[in-house]
């Protein structure tokens, strides 16, 4: 996966879309986001008692794990934003397993290993390579949610701990009204990025 920024190079506050770049980002993420929406629909049907939907959802996540999906993160913008995607899949997996839907132990292990690799990559990125502003803002919060979900789903306390500490870190920059100053500079996107 490779995409650059949605914003014009001149946009210091990241409040001005570059139409062509924005379209490229959307084109790269749309198939993933469409898959997640379909996965959530299957999860909802499964929670409603449809075991076929549960099997389909688990099989879909397993297929992503077998393919080592989302592993070729070729740009910083991908590394900044991909956590919310695998985190969503981990959430679906956790909800389905909590509801009693399981795959074989081998398949569960493959899903666990895939999610753990993505989460460990996220932790390493935010600890070592993420730009200072990104470390303090909404993308770090999304990364925190993703690692917490993986940690809960697979009993990986260190991922839950990192995610919780990340939430505390991001919130330490919040103003009294709860807003994040780095996101408030985003002009018309400020509310969206909160």
PDB file of N, CA and C in Angstrom, residues 1-7 18-31 33 77 81 85:
ATOM      1  N   UNK A   1       0.865  -1.167   0.000  1.00  0.00           N
ATOM      2  CA  UNK A   1       0.000   0.000   0.000  1.00  0.00           C
ATOM      3  C   UNK A   1       0.903   1.218   0.000  1.00  0.00           C
ATOM      4  N   UNK A   2       0.606   2.125  -0.896  1.00  0.00           N
ATOM      5  CA  UNK A   2       1.400   3.356  -0.965  1.00  0.00           C
ATOM      6  C   UNK A   2       0.491   4.518  -1.330  1.00  0.00           C
ATOM      7  N   UNK A   3       0.511   5.543  -0.526  1.00  0.00           N
ATOM      8  CA  UNK A   3      -0.149   6.797  -0.868  1.00  0.00           C
ATOM      9  C   UNK A   3       0.516   7.906  -0.080  1.00  0.00           C
ATOM     10  N   UNK A   4       0.396   9.092  -0.628  1.00  0.00           N
ATOM     11  CA  UNK A   4       0.980  10.256   0.017  1.00  0.00           C
ATOM     12  C   UNK A   4      -0.063  10.981   0.839  1.00  0.00           C
ATOM     13  N   UNK A   5       0.153  12.263   0.982  1.00  0.00           N
ATOM     14  CA  UNK A   5      -0.745  13.102   1.767  1.00  0.00           C
ATOM     15  C   UNK A   5      -1.956  13.516   0.943  1.00  0.00           C
ATOM     16  N   UNK A   6      -3.065  13.746   1.619  1.00  0.00           N
ATOM     17  CA  UNK A   6      -4.262  14.277   0.968  1.00  0.00           C
ATOM     18  C   UNK A   6      -4.137  15.773   0.684  1.00  0.00           C
ATOM     19  N   UNK A   7      -3.173  16.409   1.311  1.00  0.00           N
ATOM     20  CA  UNK A   7      -3.153  17.872   1.374  1.00  0.00           C
ATOM     21  C   UNK A   7      -2.121  18.478   0.429  1.00  0.00           C
ATOM     22  N   UNK A  18      -5.441  18.529  -1.717  1.00  0.00           N
ATOM     23  CA  UNK A  18      -4.997  18.477  -3.108  1.00  0.00           C
ATOM     24  C   UNK A  18      -5.936  17.463  -3.764  1.00  0.00           C
ATOM     25  N   UNK A  19      -6.744  17.908  -4.705  1.00  0.00           N
ATOM     26  CA  UNK A  19      -7.797  17.044  -5.253  1.00  0.00           C
ATOM     27  C   UNK A  19      -7.249  15.741  -5.816  1.00  0.00           C
ATOM     28  N   UNK A  20      -6.144  15.810  -6.537  1.00  0.00           N
ATOM     29  CA  UNK A  20      -5.578  14.605  -7.140  1.00  0.00           C
ATOM     30  C   UNK A  20      -5.022  13.662  -6.064  1.00  0.00           C
ATOM     31  N   UNK A  21      -4.286  14.210  -5.105  1.00  0.00           N
ATOM     32  CA  UNK A  21      -3.731  13.381  -4.034  1.00  0.00           C
ATOM     33  C   UNK A  21      -4.837  12.773  -3.177  1.00  0.00           C
ATOM     34  N   UNK A  22      -5.861  13.563  -2.874  1.00  0.00           N
ATOM     35  CA  UNK A  22      -6.978  13.066  -2.091  1.00  0.00           C
ATOM     36  C   UNK A  22      -7.658  11.903  -2.812  1.00  0.00           C
ATOM     37  N   UNK A  23      -7.827  12.022  -4.115  1.00  0.00           N
ATOM     38  CA  UNK A  23      -8.435  10.939  -4.893  1.00  0.00           C
ATOM     39  C   UNK A  23      -7.563   9.683  -4.858  1.00  0.00           C
ATOM     40  N   UNK A  24      -6.247   9.858  -4.883  1.00  0.00           N
ATOM     41  CA  UNK A  24      -5.338   8.706  -4.824  1.00  0.00           C
ATOM     42  C   UNK A  24      -5.427   7.998  -3.467  1.00  0.00           C
ATOM     43  N   UNK A  25      -5.496   8.782  -2.397  1.00  0.00           N
ATOM     44  CA  UNK A  25      -5.631   8.189  -1.063  1.00  0.00           C
ATOM     45  C   UNK A  25      -6.952   7.439  -0.970  1.00  0.00           C
ATOM     46  N   UNK A  26      -8.029   8.066  -1.427  1.00  0.00           N
ATOM     47  CA  UNK A  26      -9.341   7.408  -1.384  1.00  0.00           C
ATOM     48  C   UNK A  26      -9.348   6.132  -2.206  1.00  0.00           C
ATOM     49  N   UNK A  27      -8.702   6.154  -3.375  1.00  0.00           N
ATOM     50  CA  UNK A  27      -8.657   4.965  -4.225  1.00  0.00           C
ATOM     51  C   UNK A  27      -7.893   3.829  -3.543  1.00  0.00           C
ATOM     52  N   UNK A  28      -6.842   4.175  -2.822  1.00  0.00           N
ATOM     53  CA  UNK A  28      -6.063   3.148  -2.129  1.00  0.00           C
ATOM     54  C   UNK A  28      -6.820   2.563  -0.940  1.00  0.00           C
ATOM     55  N   UNK A  29      -7.535   3.398  -0.212  1.00  0.00           N
ATOM     56  CA  UNK A  29      -8.208   2.946   1.013  1.00  0.00           C
ATOM     57  C   UNK A  29      -9.623   2.426   0.790  1.00  0.00           C
ATOM     58  N   UNK A  30     -10.269   2.836  -0.282  1.00  0.00           N
ATOM     59  CA  UNK A  30     -11.669   2.448  -0.496  1.00  0.00           C
ATOM     60  C   UNK A  30     -11.900   0.938  -0.480  1.00  0.00           C
ATOM     61  N   UNK A  31     -11.079   0.136  -1.158  1.00  0.00           N
ATOM     62  CA  UNK A  31     -11.339  -1.315  -1.095  1.00  0.00           C
ATOM     63  C   UNK A  31     -11.221  -1.872   0.322  1.00  0.00           C
ATOM     64  N   UNK A  33     -11.721  -0.116   3.166  1.00  0.00           N
ATOM     65  CA  UNK A  33     -12.852   0.397   3.929  1.00  0.00           C
ATOM     66  C   UNK A  33     -14.159  -0.280   3.529  1.00  0.00           C
ATOM     67  N   UNK A  77       2.565   7.996   5.285  1.00  0.00           N
ATOM     68  CA  UNK A  77       1.126   8.240   5.380  1.00  0.00           C
ATOM     69  C   UNK A  77       0.348   6.945   5.577  1.00  0.00           C
ATOM     70  N   UNK A  81      -1.840   5.826   9.141  1.00  0.00           N
ATOM     71  CA  UNK A  81      -3.301   5.689   9.088  1.00  0.00           C
ATOM     72  C   UNK A  81      -3.830   4.265   8.982  1.00  0.00           C
ATOM     73  N   UNK A  85      -7.616   0.466  10.330  1.00  0.00           N
ATOM     74  CA  UNK A  85      -8.177  -0.583   9.461  1.00  0.00           C
ATOM     75  C   UNK A  85      -7.974  -1.966  10.085  1.00  0.00           C
TER      76      UNK A  85
END
